Amino acid sequence: MKVDQARMPLIEAIERHVEKNPISFHVPGHKNGLLIDEKDKQFFYKRDLTELSGLDDLHDPQEAIRDAEALLSDLYGSKKSCFLVNGSTAGNIAAILASCSQGETVLVQRNCHKSVMNGIKLARAVPVLIETEWDEEGKMPTGVSLESVRETMKAFPDAKACVLTYPTYYGMTFDLKSLIDEFHQHGVICIIDEAHGPHFQLGDPFPASALDLGGDIVIHSAHKMLPAMTMGSFLHIGSERVNEGKVKEYLSILQSSSPSYPIMASLDYARSYLATVTAADIRKNIDVINEFVQALSGIHEGLSVKRTDDPLKLLLSMKGMSGYELQRLLEGEGIFCELADSYYVLLILPLMKEGFSFPYKEAAGHIHAVLSKEGVPGQAGDAPKAVRKKRRSYTELALTHEEMDDREEEWVSLAGAEGEISARMITPYPPGIPLLIPGERISEETMARLKQYMENKANIQGDHRLDESRVCVYR
């Protein structure tokens, strides 16, 4: 069959989505361009340029990019701040490579992004996974406890660095300052993946910023919560503990030698946007969000609206159905959420300023319409139960990177996988938190959670054969 080279499948798929006039409760933070000035919407193609005279060079900033990064550093109060065009993934990996060497121990919050584990693998460092606390009432992971950190540090006093995720994908925070202070007492470099908190710099009513709490390296996904293009992120160096030269070297290695000027321009825009948010803008945001929550709360007796520590995150749950089922219903009405799990759908709300608007009333109307349809369950039944057991404060991988290199691999059935050692990373996405890590022993709880994801047809990344009910293990 002759291939039609005139087709543009990706552009066609994007156009089909855009034609639905969807309402965005997901990333990126510009909300389908609603938070971009009209004059700037036509900016990008004409300005998709390269390192021309006067346009500077991301890998050796001397002019405009240097000045833009200096403004970013001033806004966040960092020692040094950098634009990232390959996402927070590049920032996380560069931070890890710059902070530890082969064989050194890195302490990692277990509900970390997959890029953290990939960075540790590239560094050939030794990960120790600090278990996260579980909010039984909220049915979600939170952070790590000071008790767990102290127990882990006692077992691994020579740890070189730690990687903490603050806030969680759901917008939950924890006592980060106490953890950073504890790590610093032991000389541990604190890398904070604050992907979902670039707006915390605004202060109350938002949680405290990781830089203000003492983070040594802090990474922000500007595109998630601010009006920046996808892949646009920030990396900040917060202290003298960090080898700035190494960070810059690894960023140069990891990032494209042809960085996108539209992405960098959007980062400049996002920084300026955040810097000019006023107290009145924040009050207006909170008032509008309160009105939206009130409107949602009266829609259906089975609908629950849960706030998180970040005012720009809302969790919706519906009696009698899982979050995945609720997500599918909402998408049928043009409401696209950031993620779903067994209990919730996550809405990411816009950080609005004077002169911008967001269709909250229209969204509430669509949600009312979908939940008022015949056949939508009321209060009977509950969502699937999360499988959680009390675990020790930390776990180690069953194999080192060197041992993994030497082992044979085998694909085994899910039914016989418990107790085996995973040879692949398996990651539900979003949120991008690995369920299985190479070298990790597969537990009963992990298998139960994996089956839940599969039953709910969640998107799962990784080199797997889950469609054949098989996973890869080491022998």
Coordinates of N, CA and C in Angstrom, one line a residue, residues 156-300:
F156 N 22.9 4.7 56.9 CA 23.8 5.1 55.8 C 24.4 6.5 56.1
P157 N 25.3 6.6 57.0 CA 25.9 7.8 57.5 C 26.7 8.5 56.4
D158 N 27.2 7.8 55.4 CA 28.1 8.3 54.4 C 27.3 8.8 53.2
A159 N 26.0 8.8 53.2 CA 25.2 9.2 52.1 C 25.7 10.6 51.6
K160 N 25.7 10.7 50.2 CA 26.3 11.9 49.6 C 25.2 12.9 49.3
A161 N 24.0 12.5 48.9 CA 23.0 13.4 48.4 C 21.6 12.7 48.7
C162 N 20.6 13.6 48.7 CA 19.2 13.1 48.8 C 18.4 13.8 47.8
V163 N 17.3 13.1 47.4 CA 16.4 13.7 46.4 C 15.0 13.6 47.0
L164 N 14.4 14.7 47.3 CA 13.0 14.8 47.8 C 12.1 15.4 46.8
T165 N 10.8 14.9 46.8 CA 9.8 15.5 46.0 C 8.8 16.3 46.8
Y166 N 8.8 17.6 46.5 CA 8.0 18.5 47.3 C 7.5 19.6 46.3
P167 N 6.2 19.8 46.2 CA 5.1 19.0 46.7 C 4.9 17.7 46.0
T168 N 4.0 16.9 46.4 CA 3.7 15.7 45.6 C 2.9 16.2 44.4
Y169 N 2.7 15.3 43.5 CA 1.9 15.6 42.3 C 0.5 16.1 42.7
Y170 N 0.0 15.6 43.8 CA -1.4 16.0 44.2 C -1.4 17.4 45.0
G171 N -0.2 18.0 45.2 CA -0.1 19.3 45.8 C 0.0 19.2 47.3
M172 N 0.4 18.0 47.9 CA 0.5 17.8 49.3 C 2.0 18.1 49.7
T173 N 2.1 18.8 50.8 CA 3.5 19.1 51.3 C 3.7 18.5 52.7
F174 N 4.9 18.7 53.2 CA 5.3 18.1 54.5 C 6.4 19.0 55.1
D175 N 6.9 18.7 56.2 CA 7.8 19.5 56.9 C 9.2 19.4 56.3
L176 N 9.4 20.0 55.1 CA 10.6 19.9 54.4 C 11.8 20.5 55.1
K177 N 11.6 21.6 55.8 CA 12.7 22.3 56.5 C 13.4 21.4 57.5
S178 N 12.6 20.6 58.3 CA 13.2 19.7 59.3 C 14.0 18.7 58.6
L179 N 13.6 18.2 57.4 CA 14.3 17.1 56.7 C 15.6 17.7 56.2
I180 N 15.5 18.9 55.6 CA 16.7 19.5 55.0 C 17.8 19.8 56.1
D181 N 17.3 20.3 57.2 CA 18.2 20.6 58.4 C 18.9 19.3 58.8
E182 N 18.1 18.2 58.9 CA 18.7 17.0 59.4 C 19.7 16.5 58.4
F183 N 19.4 16.5 57.1 CA 20.4 16.1 56.1 C 21.7 17.0 56.1
H184 N 21.5 18.3 56.3 CA 22.6 19.2 56.3 C 23.6 18.9 57.5
Q185 N 23.0 18.5 58.6 CA 23.8 18.1 59.7 C 24.8 17.0 59.4
H186 N 24.4 16.2 58.4 CA 25.3 15.0 58.0 C 26.0 15.3 56.7
G187 N 26.0 16.6 56.3 CA 26.7 17.0 55.1 C 26.1 16.5 53.8
V188 N 24.8 16.2 53.8 CA 24.1 15.6 52.6 C 23.6 16.8 51.7
I189 N 23.9 16.7 50.4 CA 23.3 17.7 49.5 C 21.9 17.4 49.3
C190 N 21.0 18.4 49.4 CA 19.6 18.2 49.3 C 19.1 18.7 47.9
I191 N 18.7 17.8 47.0 CA 18.1 18.1 45.7 C 16.6 18.0 45.9
I192 N 15.9 19.1 45.6 CA 14.5 19.1 45.7 C 13.8 19.2 44.4
D193 N 13.1 18.1 44.0 CA 12.3 18.1 42.8 C 11.0 18.9 43.2
E194 N 11.0 20.2 42.9 CA 9.8 21.0 43.2 C 9.1 21.3 41.9
A195 N 8.9 20.3 41.1 CA 8.4 20.4 39.7 C 7.0 21.2 39.8
H196 N 6.2 20.8 40.8 CA 4.8 21.3 40.8 C 4.7 22.6 41.7
G197 N 5.9 23.2 42.1 CA 5.8 24.3 43.0 C 6.5 25.6 42.6
P198 N 6.6 25.9 41.3 CA 7.3 27.1 40.9 C 6.7 28.4 41.4
H199 N 5.4 28.3 41.7 CA 4.6 29.4 42.1 C 4.6 29.6 43.7
F200 N 5.2 28.7 44.4 CA 5.3 28.8 45.8 C 6.1 30.1 46.2
Q201 N 6.9 30.6 45.3 CA 7.7 31.8 45.6 C 6.8 32.9 46.0
L202 N 5.5 32.9 45.6 CA 4.6 34.0 45.9 C 4.3 34.1 47.4
G203 N 4.5 33.0 48.1 CA 4.2 33.0 49.6 C 2.8 32.7 49.9
D204 N 2.3 33.1 51.0 CA 1.0 32.8 51.5 C -0.1 33.3 50.5
P205 N -1.1 32.5 50.1 CA -1.6 31.2 50.8 C -0.9 30.0 50.2
F206 N 0.1 30.1 49.4 CA 0.8 28.9 48.9 C 1.8 28.4 49.9
P207 N 2.2 27.2 49.8 CA 3.2 26.6 50.7 C 4.6 27.3 50.6
A208 N 5.4 27.1 51.5 CA 6.8 27.7 51.5 C 7.6 27.1 50.3
S209 N 8.4 27.9 49.7 CA 9.3 27.5 48.6 C 10.5 26.7 49.1
A210 N 10.9 25.7 48.4 CA 12.0 24.8 48.8 C 13.3 25.6 48.9
L211 N 13.4 26.6 48.0 CA 14.7 27.5 48.1 C 14.7 28.2 49.5
D212 N 13.5 28.7 49.9 CA 13.5 29.4 51.2 C 13.7 28.5 52.3
L213 N 13.4 27.2 52.1 CA 13.6 26.2 53.2 C 15.0 25.6 53.2
G214 N 15.8 26.0 52.3 CA 17.2 25.6 52.4 C 17.7 24.5 51.3
G215 N 16.8 24.3 50.3 CA 17.2 23.4 49.3 C 18.5 23.8 48.6
D216 N 19.4 22.8 48.3 CA 20.7 23.1 47.7 C 20.5 23.2 46.2
I217 N 19.8 22.3 45.6 CA 19.4 22.4 44.2 C 17.9 22.2 44.1
V218 N 17.2 23.1 43.4 CA 15.8 23.0 43.3 C 15.4 23.1 41.8
I219 N 14.6 22.2 41.4 CA 14.1 22.1 40.0 C 12.7 22.4 39.9
H220 N 12.3 23.2 39.0 CA 10.9 23.6 38.8 C 10.4 23.3 37.4
S221 N 9.3 22.7 37.2 CA 8.6 22.6 35.9 C 7.8 23.8 35.7
A222 N 8.4 24.8 35.1 CA 7.6 26.1 34.8 C 6.4 25.8 34.0
H223 N 6.5 24.8 33.1 CA 5.4 24.6 32.2 C 4.2 23.9 32.9
K224 N 4.4 23.4 34.0 CA 3.3 22.7 34.7 C 2.3 23.7 35.4
M225 N 2.9 24.7 36.1 CA 2.1 25.6 36.9 C 2.1 27.0 36.4
L226 N 3.0 27.4 35.5 CA 3.1 28.7 35.0 C 2.9 28.7 33.5
P227 N 2.7 29.9 32.9 CA 2.4 29.9 31.5 C 3.6 29.8 30.6
A228 N 4.3 28.6 30.7 CA 5.4 28.3 29.8 C 5.1 27.2 28.9
M229 N 5.8 27.0 27.9 CA 5.6 25.9 26.9 C 6.1 24.6 27.5
T230 N 5.5 23.5 27.1 CA 5.9 22.2 27.6 C 7.4 22.0 27.3
M231 N 8.1 21.4 28.3 CA 9.5 21.2 28.4 C 10.3 22.3 29.0
G232 N 9.6 23.5 29.2 CA 10.3 24.6 29.8 C 10.4 24.5 31.3
S233 N 11.6 24.5 31.9 CA 11.8 24.3 33.3 C 12.9 25.2 33.8
F234 N 13.0 25.3 35.1 CA 14.1 26.1 35.8 C 14.9 25.1 36.7
L235 N 16.2 25.4 36.8 CA 17.0 24.8 37.8 C 17.7 26.0 38.6
H236 N 17.6 25.8 39.9 CA 18.2 26.8 40.8 C 19.2 26.2 41.7
I237 N 20.4 26.9 41.9 CA 21.4 26.5 42.9 C 21.2 27.4 44.1
G238 N 21.0 26.8 45.2 CA 20.6 27.6 46.4 C 21.7 27.7 47.4
S239 N 22.9 27.0 47.3 CA 23.9 27.1 48.3 C 25.3 26.8 47.8
E240 N 26.3 27.1 48.6 CA 27.7 26.9 48.3 C 28.0 25.4 48.3
R241 N 27.1 24.5 48.8 CA 27.4 23.1 48.9 C 27.5 22.5 47.5
V242 N 26.9 23.2 46.5 CA 26.8 22.7 45.1 C 27.9 23.1 44.3
N243 N 28.5 22.2 43.5 CA 29.5 22.6 42.5 C 28.8 23.1 41.3
E244 N 28.8 24.4 41.2 CA 28.1 25.1 40.1 C 28.6 24.7 38.7
G245 N 30.0 24.6 38.7 CA 30.6 24.2 37.4 C 30.2 22.9 36.9
K246 N 30.0 21.9 37.8 CA 29.6 20.6 37.4 C 28.1 20.6 36.9
V247 N 27.3 21.3 37.6 CA 25.9 21.4 37.2 C 25.8 22.0 35.8
K248 N 26.5 23.0 35.5 CA 26.5 23.7 34.2 C 27.0 22.7 33.1
E249 N 28.1 22.0 33.5 CA 28.7 21.0 32.6 C 27.7 19.9 32.2
Y250 N 27.0 19.4 33.2 CA 26.0 18.3 32.9 C 24.8 18.8 32.2
L251 N 24.4 20.0 32.5 CA 23.3 20.6 31.7 C 23.6 20.8 30.3
S252 N 24.9 21.1 30.0 CA 25.3 21.3 28.6 C 25.3 19.9 27.9
I253 N 25.7 18.9 28.6 CA 25.7 17.6 28.1 C 24.3 17.0 27.8
L254 N 23.4 17.3 28.7 CA 22.1 16.7 28.7 C 21.1 17.4 27.8
Q255 N 21.3 18.7 27.6 CA 20.4 19.5 26.8 C 20.8 19.6 25.4
S256 N 19.8 19.8 24.5 CA 20.0 20.0 23.1 C 21.0 21.1 22.8
S257 N 21.9 20.8 21.8 CA 22.8 21.9 21.4 C 22.1 22.9 20.5
S258 N 20.8 22.6 20.2 CA 20.0 23.5 19.4 C 18.8 23.8 20.2
P259 N 18.9 24.6 21.3 CA 17.8 24.8 22.2 C 16.7 25.6 21.6
S260 N 15.5 25.3 21.9 CA 14.3 26.0 21.3 C 14.2 27.4 21.9
Y261 N 14.2 28.3 21.0 CA 14.0 29.7 21.4 C 12.6 30.0 21.8
P262 N 11.6 29.4 21.2 CA 10.2 29.6 21.7 C 10.1 29.1 23.1
I263 N 10.7 28.0 23.5 CA 10.6 27.5 24.9 C 11.3 28.4 25.8
M264 N 12.5 28.9 25.4 CA 13.3 29.8 26.3 C 12.5 31.2 26.4
A265 N 11.9 31.6 25.3 CA 11.1 32.8 25.4 C 9.9 32.7 26.3
S266 N 9.3 31.5 26.3 CA 8.2 31.2 27.1 C 8.6 31.2 28.6
L267 N 9.8 30.8 28.9 CA 10.3 30.8 30.2 C 10.6 32.2 30.7
D268 N 11.0 33.1 29.8 CA 11.2 34.5 30.2 C 9.8 35.1 30.5
Y269 N 8.8 34.7 29.6 CA 7.5 35.2 29.8 C 6.9 34.7 31.2
A270 N 7.1 33.4 31.5 CA 6.6 32.8 32.7 C 7.2 33.5 33.9
R271 N 8.5 33.8 33.9 CA 9.2 34.4 35.0 C 8.6 35.8 35.2
S272 N 8.4 36.6 34.1 CA 7.9 37.9 34.2 C 6.4 37.9 34.7
Y273 N 5.7 36.9 34.2 CA 4.3 36.7 34.6 C 4.2 36.5 36.1
L274 N 5.0 35.6 36.6 CA 5.0 35.3 38.1 C 5.5 36.5 38.9
A275 N 6.5 37.2 38.4 CA 7.1 38.3 39.2 C 6.1 39.5 39.3
T276 N 5.1 39.5 38.4 CA 4.2 40.7 38.4 C 2.8 40.3 38.9
V277 N 2.7 39.1 39.5 CA 1.4 38.7 40.2 C 1.3 39.6 41.4
T278 N 0.2 40.2 41.6 CA 0.0 41.1 42.8 C -0.8 40.4 43.9
A279 N -0.8 41.1 45.0 CA -1.6 40.6 46.1 C -3.1 40.5 45.8
A280 N -3.5 41.5 45.0 CA -4.9 41.5 44.5 C -5.2 40.4 43.6
D281 N -4.2 40.0 42.7 CA -4.4 38.9 41.8 C -4.6 37.6 42.6
I282 N -3.8 37.5 43.7 CA -3.8 36.2 44.5 C -5.2 36.2 45.2
R283 N -5.6 37.3 45.8 CA -7.0 37.3 46.4 C -8.1 36.9 45.4
K284 N -8.0 37.5 44.2 CA -9.0 37.2 43.2 C -9.0 35.7 42.8
N285 N -7.8 35.1 42.7 CA -7.6 33.7 42.4 C -8.3 32.9 43.5
I286 N -8.1 33.2 44.7 CA -8.6 32.4 45.8 C -10.2 32.5 45.8
D287 N -10.6 33.8 45.6 CA -12.1 34.0 45.6 C -12.8 33.2 44.5
V288 N -12.2 33.2 43.3 CA -12.8 32.5 42.2 C -12.7 31.0 42.4
I289 N -11.6 30.5 42.9 CA -11.5 29.1 43.2 C -12.5 28.7 44.3
N290 N -12.7 29.5 45.3 CA -13.7 29.2 46.3 C -15.1 29.1 45.7
E291 N -15.4 30.0 44.8 CA -16.7 30.0 44.1 C -16.9 28.7 43.3
F292 N -15.8 28.3 42.6 CA -15.8 27.1 41.8 C -16.0 25.8 42.7
V293 N -15.3 25.8 43.8 CA -15.5 24.7 44.8 C -16.9 24.6 45.3
Q294 N -17.5 25.8 45.6 CA -18.8 25.8 46.1 C -19.8 25.3 45.0
A295 N -19.6 25.7 43.8 CA -20.4 25.3 42.7 C -20.3 23.8 42.5
L296 N -19.1 23.2 42.6 CA -19.0 21.8 42.4 C -19.6 21.0 43.6
S297 N -19.5 21.6 44.8 CA -20.0 20.9 45.9 C -21.5 20.7 45.9
G298 N -22.2 21.5 45.2 CA -23.7 21.4 45.1 C -24.2 20.6 43.9
I299 N -23.3 20.0 43.1 CA -23.7 19.4 41.9 C -24.4 18.1 42.1
H300 N -23.8 17.2 42.9 CA -24.3 15.8 43.1 C -23.9 15.4 44.5

